[in-house]
mmCIF file of C-alpha atoms in Angstrom:
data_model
loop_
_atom_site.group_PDB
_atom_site.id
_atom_site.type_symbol
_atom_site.label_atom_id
_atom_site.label_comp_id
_atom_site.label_asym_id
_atom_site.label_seq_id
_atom_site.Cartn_x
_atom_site.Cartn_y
_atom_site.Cartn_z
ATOM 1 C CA UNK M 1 -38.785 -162.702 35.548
ATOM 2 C CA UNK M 2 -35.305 -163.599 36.323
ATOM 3 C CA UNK M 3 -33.159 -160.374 37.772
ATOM 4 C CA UNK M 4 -30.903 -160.230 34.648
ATOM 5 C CA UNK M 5 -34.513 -159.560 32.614
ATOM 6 C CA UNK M 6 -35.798 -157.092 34.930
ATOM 7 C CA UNK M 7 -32.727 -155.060 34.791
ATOM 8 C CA UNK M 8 -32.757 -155.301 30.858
ATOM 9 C CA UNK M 9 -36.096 -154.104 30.955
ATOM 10 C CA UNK M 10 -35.678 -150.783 33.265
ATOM 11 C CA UNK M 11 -35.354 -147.730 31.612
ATOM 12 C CA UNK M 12 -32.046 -146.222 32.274
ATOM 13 C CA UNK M 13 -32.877 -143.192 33.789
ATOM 14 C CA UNK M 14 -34.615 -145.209 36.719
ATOM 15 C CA UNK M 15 -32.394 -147.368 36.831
ATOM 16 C CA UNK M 16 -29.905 -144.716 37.941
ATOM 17 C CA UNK M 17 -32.110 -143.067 39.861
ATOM 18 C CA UNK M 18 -32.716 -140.613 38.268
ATOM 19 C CA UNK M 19 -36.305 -139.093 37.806
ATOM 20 C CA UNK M 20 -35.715 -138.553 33.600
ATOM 21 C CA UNK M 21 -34.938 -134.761 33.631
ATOM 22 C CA UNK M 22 -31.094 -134.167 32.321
ATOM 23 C CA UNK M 23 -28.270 -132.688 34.218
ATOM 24 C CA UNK M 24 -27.908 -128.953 33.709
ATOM 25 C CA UNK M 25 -24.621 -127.851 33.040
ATOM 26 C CA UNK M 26 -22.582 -125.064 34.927
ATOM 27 C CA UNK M 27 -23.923 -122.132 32.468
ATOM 28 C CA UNK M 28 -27.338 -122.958 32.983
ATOM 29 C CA UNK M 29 -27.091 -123.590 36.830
ATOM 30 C CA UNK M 30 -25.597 -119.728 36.869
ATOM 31 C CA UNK M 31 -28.287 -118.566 34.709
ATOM 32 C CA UNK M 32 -31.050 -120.010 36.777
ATOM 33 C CA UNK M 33 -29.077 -118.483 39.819
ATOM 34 C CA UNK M 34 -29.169 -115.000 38.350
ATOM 35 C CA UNK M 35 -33.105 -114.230 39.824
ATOM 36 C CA UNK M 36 -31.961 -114.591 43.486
ATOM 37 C CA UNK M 37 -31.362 -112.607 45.878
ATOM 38 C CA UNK M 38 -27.707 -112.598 45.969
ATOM 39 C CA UNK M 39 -27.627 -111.619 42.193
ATOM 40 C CA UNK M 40 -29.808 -108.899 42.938
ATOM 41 C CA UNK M 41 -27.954 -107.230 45.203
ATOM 42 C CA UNK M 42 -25.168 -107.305 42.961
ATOM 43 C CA UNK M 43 -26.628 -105.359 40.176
ATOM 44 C CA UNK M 44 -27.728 -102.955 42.783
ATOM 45 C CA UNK M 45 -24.659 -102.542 43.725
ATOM 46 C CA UNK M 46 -22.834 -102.409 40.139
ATOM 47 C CA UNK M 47 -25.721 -99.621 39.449
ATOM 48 C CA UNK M 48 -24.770 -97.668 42.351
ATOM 49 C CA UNK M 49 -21.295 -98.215 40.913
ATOM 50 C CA UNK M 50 -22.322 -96.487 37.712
ATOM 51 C CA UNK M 51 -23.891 -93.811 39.223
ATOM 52 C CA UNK M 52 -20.705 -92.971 41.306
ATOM 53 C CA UNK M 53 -19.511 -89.949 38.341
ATOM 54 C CA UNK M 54 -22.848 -88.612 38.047
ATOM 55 C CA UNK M 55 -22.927 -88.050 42.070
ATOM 56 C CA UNK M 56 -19.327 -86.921 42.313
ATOM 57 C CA UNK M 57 -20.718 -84.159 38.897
ATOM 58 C CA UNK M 58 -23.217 -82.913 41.260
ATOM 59 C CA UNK M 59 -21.749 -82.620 44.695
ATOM 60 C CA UNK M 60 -18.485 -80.313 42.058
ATOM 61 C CA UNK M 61 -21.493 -78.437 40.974
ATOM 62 C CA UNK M 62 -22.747 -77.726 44.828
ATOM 63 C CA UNK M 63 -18.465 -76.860 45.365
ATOM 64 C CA UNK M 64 -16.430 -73.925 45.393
ATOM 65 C CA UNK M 65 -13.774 -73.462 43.198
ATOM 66 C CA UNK M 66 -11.496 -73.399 45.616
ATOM 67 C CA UNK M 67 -12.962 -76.352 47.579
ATOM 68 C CA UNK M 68 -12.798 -78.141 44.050
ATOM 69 C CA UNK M 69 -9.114 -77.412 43.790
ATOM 70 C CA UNK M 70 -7.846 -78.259 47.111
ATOM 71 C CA UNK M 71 -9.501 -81.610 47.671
ATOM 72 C CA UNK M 72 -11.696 -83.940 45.975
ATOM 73 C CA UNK M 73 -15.690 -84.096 46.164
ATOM 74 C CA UNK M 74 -15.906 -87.032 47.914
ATOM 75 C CA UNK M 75 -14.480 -84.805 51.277
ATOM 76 C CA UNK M 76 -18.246 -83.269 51.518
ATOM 77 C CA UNK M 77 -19.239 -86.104 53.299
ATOM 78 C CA UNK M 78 -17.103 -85.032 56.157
ATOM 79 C CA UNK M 79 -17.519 -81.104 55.593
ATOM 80 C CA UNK M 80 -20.993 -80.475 54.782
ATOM 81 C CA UNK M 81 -20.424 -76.728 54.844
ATOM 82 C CA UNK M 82 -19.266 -76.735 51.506
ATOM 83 C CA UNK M 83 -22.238 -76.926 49.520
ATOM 84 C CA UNK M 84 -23.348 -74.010 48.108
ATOM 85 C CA UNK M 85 -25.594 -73.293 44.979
ATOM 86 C CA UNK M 86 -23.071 -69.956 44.257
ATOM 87 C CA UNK M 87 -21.864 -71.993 41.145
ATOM 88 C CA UNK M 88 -25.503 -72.537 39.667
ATOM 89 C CA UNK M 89 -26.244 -68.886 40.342
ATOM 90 C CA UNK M 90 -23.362 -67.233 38.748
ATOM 91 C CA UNK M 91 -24.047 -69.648 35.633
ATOM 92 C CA UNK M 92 -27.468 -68.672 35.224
ATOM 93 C CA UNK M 93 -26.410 -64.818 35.578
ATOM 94 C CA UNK M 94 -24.196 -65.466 31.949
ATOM 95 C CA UNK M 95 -27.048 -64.620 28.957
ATOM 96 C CA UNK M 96 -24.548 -66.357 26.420
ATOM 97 C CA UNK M 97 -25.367 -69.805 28.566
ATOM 98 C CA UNK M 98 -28.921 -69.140 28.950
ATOM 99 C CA UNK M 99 -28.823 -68.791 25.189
ATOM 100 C CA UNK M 100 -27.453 -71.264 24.444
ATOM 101 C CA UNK M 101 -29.791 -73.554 26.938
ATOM 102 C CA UNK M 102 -32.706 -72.413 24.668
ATOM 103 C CA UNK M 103 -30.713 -72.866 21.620
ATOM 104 C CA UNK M 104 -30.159 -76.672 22.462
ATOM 105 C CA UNK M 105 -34.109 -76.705 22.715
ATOM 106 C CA UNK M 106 -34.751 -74.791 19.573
ATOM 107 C CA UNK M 107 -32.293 -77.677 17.768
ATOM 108 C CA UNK M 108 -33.826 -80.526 19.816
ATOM 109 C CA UNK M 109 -37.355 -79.970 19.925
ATOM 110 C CA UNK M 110 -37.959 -79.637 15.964
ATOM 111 C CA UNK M 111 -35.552 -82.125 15.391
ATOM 112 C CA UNK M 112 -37.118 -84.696 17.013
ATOM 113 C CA UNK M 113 -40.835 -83.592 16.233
ATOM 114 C CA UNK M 114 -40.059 -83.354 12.276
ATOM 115 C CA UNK M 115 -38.633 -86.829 12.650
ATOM 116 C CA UNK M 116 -41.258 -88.840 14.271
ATOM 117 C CA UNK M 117 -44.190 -87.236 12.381
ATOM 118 C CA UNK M 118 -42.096 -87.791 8.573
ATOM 119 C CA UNK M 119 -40.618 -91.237 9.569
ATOM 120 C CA UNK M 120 -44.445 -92.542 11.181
ATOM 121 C CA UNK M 121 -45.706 -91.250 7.441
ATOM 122 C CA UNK M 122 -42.981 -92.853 5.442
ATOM 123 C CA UNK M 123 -43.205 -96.261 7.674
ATOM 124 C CA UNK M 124 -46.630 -96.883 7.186
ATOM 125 C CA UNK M 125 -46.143 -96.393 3.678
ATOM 126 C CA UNK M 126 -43.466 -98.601 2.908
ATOM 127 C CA UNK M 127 -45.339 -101.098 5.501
ATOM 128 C CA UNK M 128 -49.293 -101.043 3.822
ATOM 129 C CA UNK M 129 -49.184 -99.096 0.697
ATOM 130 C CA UNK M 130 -48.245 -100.300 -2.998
ATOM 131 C CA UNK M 131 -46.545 -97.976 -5.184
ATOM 132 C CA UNK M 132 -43.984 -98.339 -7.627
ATOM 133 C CA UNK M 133 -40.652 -99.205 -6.380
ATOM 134 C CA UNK M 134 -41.876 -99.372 -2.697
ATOM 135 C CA UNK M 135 -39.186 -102.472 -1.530
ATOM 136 C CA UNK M 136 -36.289 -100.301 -3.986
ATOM 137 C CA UNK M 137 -36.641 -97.086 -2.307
ATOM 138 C CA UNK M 138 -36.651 -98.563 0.885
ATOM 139 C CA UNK M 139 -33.429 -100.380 0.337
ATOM 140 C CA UNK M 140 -32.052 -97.470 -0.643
ATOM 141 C CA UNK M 141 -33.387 -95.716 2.812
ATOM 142 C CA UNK M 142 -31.979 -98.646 4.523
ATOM 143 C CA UNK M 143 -28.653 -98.215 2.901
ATOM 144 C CA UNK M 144 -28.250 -94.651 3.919
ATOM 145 C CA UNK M 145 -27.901 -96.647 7.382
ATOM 146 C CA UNK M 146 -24.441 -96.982 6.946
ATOM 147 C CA UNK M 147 -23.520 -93.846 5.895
ATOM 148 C CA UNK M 148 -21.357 -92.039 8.218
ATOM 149 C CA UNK M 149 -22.018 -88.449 9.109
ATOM 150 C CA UNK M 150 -18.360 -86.913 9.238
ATOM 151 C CA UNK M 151 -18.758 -88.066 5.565
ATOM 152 C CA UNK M 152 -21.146 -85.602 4.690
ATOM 153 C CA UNK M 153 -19.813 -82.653 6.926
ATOM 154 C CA UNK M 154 -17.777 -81.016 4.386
ATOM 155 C CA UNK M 155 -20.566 -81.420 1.484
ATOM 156 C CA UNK M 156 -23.433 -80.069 3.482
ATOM 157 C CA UNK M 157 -21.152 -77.354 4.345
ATOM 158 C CA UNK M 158 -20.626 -76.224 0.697
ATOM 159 C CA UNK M 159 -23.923 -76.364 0.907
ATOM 160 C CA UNK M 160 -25.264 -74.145 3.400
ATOM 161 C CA UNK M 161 -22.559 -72.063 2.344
ATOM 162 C CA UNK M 162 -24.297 -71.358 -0.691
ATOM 163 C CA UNK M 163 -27.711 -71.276 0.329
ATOM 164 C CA UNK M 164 -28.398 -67.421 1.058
ATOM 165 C CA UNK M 165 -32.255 -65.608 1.084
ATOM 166 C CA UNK M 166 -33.109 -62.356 2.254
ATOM 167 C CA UNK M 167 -30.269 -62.231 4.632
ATOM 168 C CA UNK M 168 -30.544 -65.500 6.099
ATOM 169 C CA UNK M 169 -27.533 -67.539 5.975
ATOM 170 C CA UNK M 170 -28.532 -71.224 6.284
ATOM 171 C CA UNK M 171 -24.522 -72.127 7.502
ATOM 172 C CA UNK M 172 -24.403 -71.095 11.140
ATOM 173 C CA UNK M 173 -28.182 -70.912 11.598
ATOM 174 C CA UNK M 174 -30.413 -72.888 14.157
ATOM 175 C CA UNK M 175 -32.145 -74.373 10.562
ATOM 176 C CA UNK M 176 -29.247 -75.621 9.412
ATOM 177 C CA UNK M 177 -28.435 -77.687 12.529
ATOM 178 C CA UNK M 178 -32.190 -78.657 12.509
ATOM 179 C CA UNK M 179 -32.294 -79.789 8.886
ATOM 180 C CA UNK M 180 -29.385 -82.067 9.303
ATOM 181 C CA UNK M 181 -30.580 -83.973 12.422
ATOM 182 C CA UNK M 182 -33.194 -84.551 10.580
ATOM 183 C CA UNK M 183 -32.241 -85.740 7.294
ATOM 184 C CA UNK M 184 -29.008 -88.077 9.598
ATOM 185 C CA UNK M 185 -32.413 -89.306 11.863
ATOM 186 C CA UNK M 186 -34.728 -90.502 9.435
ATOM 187 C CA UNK M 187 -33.033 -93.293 7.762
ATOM 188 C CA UNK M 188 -32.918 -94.949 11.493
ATOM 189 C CA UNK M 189 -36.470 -93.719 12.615
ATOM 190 C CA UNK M 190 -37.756 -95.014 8.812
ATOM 191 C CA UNK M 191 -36.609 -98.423 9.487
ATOM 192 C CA UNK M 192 -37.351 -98.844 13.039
ATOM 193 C CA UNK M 193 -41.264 -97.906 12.365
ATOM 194 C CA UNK M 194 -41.350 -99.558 8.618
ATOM 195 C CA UNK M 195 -40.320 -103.037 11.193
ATOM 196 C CA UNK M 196 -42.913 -101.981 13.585
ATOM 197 C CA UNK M 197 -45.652 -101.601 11.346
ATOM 198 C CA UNK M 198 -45.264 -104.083 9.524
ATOM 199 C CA UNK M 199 -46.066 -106.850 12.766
ATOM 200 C CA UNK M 200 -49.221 -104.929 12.988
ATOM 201 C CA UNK M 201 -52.070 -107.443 12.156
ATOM 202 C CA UNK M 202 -53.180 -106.836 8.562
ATOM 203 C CA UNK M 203 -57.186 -107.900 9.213
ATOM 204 C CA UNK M 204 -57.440 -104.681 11.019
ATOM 205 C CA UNK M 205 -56.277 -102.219 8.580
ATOM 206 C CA UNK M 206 -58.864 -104.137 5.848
ATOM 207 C CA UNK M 207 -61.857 -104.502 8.305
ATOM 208 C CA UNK M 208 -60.769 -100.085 8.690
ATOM 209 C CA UNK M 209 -60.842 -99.855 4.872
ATOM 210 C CA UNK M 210 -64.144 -101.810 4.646
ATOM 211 C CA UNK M 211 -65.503 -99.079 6.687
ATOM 212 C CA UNK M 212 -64.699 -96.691 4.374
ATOM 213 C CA UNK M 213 -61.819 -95.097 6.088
ATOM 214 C CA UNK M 214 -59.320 -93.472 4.158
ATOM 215 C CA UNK M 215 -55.405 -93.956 4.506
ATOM 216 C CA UNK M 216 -55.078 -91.102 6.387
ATOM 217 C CA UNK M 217 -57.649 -92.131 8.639
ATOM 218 C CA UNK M 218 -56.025 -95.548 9.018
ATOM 219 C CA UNK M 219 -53.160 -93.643 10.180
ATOM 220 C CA UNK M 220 -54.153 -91.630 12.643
ATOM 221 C CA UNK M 221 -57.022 -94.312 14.233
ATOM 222 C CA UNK M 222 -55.359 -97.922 13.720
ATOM 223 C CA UNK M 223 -51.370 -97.483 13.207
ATOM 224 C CA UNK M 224 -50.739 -94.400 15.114
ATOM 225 C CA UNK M 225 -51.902 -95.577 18.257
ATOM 226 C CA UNK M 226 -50.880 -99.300 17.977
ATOM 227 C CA UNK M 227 -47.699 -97.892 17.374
ATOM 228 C CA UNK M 228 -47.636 -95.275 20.398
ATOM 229 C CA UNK M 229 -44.520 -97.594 22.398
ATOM 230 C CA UNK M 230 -42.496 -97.461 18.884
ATOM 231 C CA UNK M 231 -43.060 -93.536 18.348
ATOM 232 C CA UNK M 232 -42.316 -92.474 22.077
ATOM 233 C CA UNK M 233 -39.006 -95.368 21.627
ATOM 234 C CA UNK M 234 -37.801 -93.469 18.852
ATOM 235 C CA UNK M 235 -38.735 -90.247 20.301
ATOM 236 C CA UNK M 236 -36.850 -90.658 23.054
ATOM 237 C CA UNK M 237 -33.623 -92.142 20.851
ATOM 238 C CA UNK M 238 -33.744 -88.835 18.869
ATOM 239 C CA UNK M 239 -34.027 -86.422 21.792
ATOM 240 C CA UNK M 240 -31.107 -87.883 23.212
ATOM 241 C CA UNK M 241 -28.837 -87.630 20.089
ATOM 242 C CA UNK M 242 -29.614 -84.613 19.486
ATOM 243 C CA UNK M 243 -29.434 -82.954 22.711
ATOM 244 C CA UNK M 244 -26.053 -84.446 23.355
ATOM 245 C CA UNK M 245 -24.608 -83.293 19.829
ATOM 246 C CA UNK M 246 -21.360 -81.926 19.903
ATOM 247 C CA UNK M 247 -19.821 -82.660 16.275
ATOM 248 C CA UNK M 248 -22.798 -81.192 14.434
ATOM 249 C CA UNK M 249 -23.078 -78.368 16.603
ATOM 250 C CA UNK M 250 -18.981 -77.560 15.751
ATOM 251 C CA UNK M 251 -19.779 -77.804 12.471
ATOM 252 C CA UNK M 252 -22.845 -75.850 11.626
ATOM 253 C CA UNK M 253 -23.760 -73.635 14.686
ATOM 254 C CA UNK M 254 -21.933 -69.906 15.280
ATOM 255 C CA UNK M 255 -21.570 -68.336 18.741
ATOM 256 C CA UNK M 256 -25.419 -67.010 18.165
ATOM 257 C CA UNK M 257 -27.032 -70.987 17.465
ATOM 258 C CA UNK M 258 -24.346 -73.107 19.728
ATOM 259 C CA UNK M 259 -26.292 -75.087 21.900
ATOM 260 C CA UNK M 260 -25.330 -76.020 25.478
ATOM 261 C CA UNK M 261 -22.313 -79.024 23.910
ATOM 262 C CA UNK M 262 -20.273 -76.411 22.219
ATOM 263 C CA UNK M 263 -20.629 -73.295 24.993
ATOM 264 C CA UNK M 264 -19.184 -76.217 27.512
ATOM 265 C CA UNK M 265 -16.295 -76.963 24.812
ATOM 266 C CA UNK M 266 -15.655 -73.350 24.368
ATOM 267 C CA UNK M 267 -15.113 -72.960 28.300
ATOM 268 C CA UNK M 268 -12.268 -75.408 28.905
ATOM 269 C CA UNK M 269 -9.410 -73.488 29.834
ATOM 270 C CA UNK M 270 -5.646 -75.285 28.484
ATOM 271 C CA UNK M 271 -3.964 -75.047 31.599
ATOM 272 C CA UNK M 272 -6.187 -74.262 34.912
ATOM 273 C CA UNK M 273 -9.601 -76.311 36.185
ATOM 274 C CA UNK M 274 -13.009 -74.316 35.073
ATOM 275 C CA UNK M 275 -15.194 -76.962 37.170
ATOM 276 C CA UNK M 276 -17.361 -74.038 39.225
ATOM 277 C CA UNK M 277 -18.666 -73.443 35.204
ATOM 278 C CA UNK M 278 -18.185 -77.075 33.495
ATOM 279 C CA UNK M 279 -19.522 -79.109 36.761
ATOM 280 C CA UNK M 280 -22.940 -77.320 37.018
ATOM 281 C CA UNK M 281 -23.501 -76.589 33.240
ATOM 282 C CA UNK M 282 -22.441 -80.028 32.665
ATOM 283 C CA UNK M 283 -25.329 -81.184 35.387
ATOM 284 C CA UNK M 284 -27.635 -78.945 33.722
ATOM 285 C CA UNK M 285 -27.345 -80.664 30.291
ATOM 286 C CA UNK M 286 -27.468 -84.225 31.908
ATOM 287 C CA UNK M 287 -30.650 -83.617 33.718
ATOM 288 C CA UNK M 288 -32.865 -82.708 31.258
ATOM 289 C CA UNK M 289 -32.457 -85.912 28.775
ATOM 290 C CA UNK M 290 -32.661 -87.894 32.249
ATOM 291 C CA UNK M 291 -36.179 -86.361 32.749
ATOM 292 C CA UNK M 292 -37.435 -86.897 29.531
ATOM 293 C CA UNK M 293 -36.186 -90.453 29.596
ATOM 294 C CA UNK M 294 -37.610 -91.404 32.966
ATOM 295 C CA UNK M 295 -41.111 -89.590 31.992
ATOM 296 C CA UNK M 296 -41.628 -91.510 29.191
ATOM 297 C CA UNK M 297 -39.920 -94.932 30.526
ATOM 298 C CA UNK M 298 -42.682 -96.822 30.803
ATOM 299 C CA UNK M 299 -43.417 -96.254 26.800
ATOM 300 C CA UNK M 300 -39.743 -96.970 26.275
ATOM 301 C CA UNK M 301 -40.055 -100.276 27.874
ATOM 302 C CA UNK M 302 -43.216 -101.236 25.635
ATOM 303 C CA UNK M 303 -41.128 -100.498 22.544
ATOM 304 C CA UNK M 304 -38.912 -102.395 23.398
ATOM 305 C CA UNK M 305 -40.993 -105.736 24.277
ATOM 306 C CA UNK M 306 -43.958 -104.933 21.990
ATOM 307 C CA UNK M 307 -42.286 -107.540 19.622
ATOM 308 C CA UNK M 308 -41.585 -110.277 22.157
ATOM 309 C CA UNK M 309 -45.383 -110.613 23.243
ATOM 310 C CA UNK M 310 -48.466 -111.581 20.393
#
């Protein structure tokens, strides 16, 4: 075979020396880069970046007043000696903060319990039972998504307003606050579960009903745990929202149901610093949510993939 033929007859990637594979461009060559080490220690680093506020909260928290005024927190590196837990003790001494620490979890709690247990019901409905205008309703649950709630402030105002019973007032009251978390949470929780469900396989909710078991029963043995990850997910989601309200709690809550967002509001001061009360009730707030979330991370992060793995 003359050299012109052989040449003709080589592929082209071996003829340029090349083993097949194709070039990677600069995206995917960064993207492939982002495992090392290199990008590692950069996200460490951005993370410990992010983190910066949240120290500089608790080291104002651990400051005087007067330490907080004359210089900034970061100066307790070099003075030690001005750490001191006199801030945390004179806020725990003030009843209307304590109260309203147990208000924020008479609000939250509830909240997120009547959530999860109504939306798990409701999503395995919509997901395995047939009933007359099933897919309708749950459009209409899904379109509640996108309803706003300053919309319905002023409306459920009027509302409580009106809604009076042996000397309970339902505007101003722990149960009103409750009641609208809840009915602003379930749209969200509905969907997220109806989704979950739904991917469960279906042969194991028939071989359950060839047993004999009953929907309920179904429920509680087959969906309920299968969907654990999804639960504690949304769980978690609600606690936080909740916990952190401030416009709801403005809204609906007096000076006897304000939870922990609105006594912080009602301490700013308009012209002088408050930080020996903000920095160490703010601190308080943030590290409850932060327990809860890192207690139950490790169902949080099997929410989140449970759909990515069959």
């Amino acid at each position: 075979m003359s050299t012109a033929e052989e040449a003709a007859t080589t592929p082209a990637p071996a003829r340029n020396g090349a083993a097949g594979a194709p070039r990677r461009n600069l995206a995917a060559r960064l993207v492939g880069r982002l495992g090392g080490g290199a990008a590692q220690t950069l996200l460490v680093l951005v993370a410990l970046f992010w983190l910066v506020p949240t120290l500089g909260l608790l080291v104002a928290s651990l400051r005087s007043n007067a330490d907080n005024n004359a210089s900034g927190w970061w100066t307790v590196f070099t003075e030690p000696a001005q750490l001191t837990a006199g801030s945390y003790s004179a806020l725990l001494d003030k009843g209307d903060f304590v109260d309203s620490f147990w208000n924020t979890v008479l609000i939250t709690v509830p909240a997120t319990v009547l959530v999860v247990v109504i939306a798990s019901l409701a999503a395995y409905a919509f997901a395995w039972m047939e009933f007359p205008g099933r897919d309708w309703l749950f459009l209409a649950v899904v379109a509640l998504l996108v309803v706003p709630v300053q919309v319905a402030l002023i409306p459920v105002a009027k509302l409580y307003g009106h809604v009076e019973f042996g000397g309970f007032h339902m505007f101003g009251s722990i149960t009103g606050v409750v009641l609208f978390h809840v009915a602003f949470g379930l749209p969200f929780a509905i969907f997220l579960l109806r989704n979950f469900f739904a991917a469960i396989p279906r042969d194991l909710l028939e071989a359950a009903r060839m047993d004999g078991g009953s929907e309920w029963t179904i429920f509680r043995r087959v969906i309920f745990p299968l969907g654990g990850p999804a639960i504690a997910s949304l769980g978690i989601f609600q606690f936080l929202w909740v916990w952190n309200d401030l416009l709801v709690a403005l809204v609906f809550a007096d000076t006897e149901s304000q939870p922990m967002t609105k006594w912080l509001q009602s301490q700013m001061r308009q012209f002088t610093g408050n930080i020996d009360i903000l920095a160490p009730g703010a601190f308080l707030s943030l590290i409850v949510p932060l327990a809860v979330f890192f207690a139950f991370q490790r169902y949080f992060v099997e929410g989140v993939l449970a759909g990515s793995v069959k």
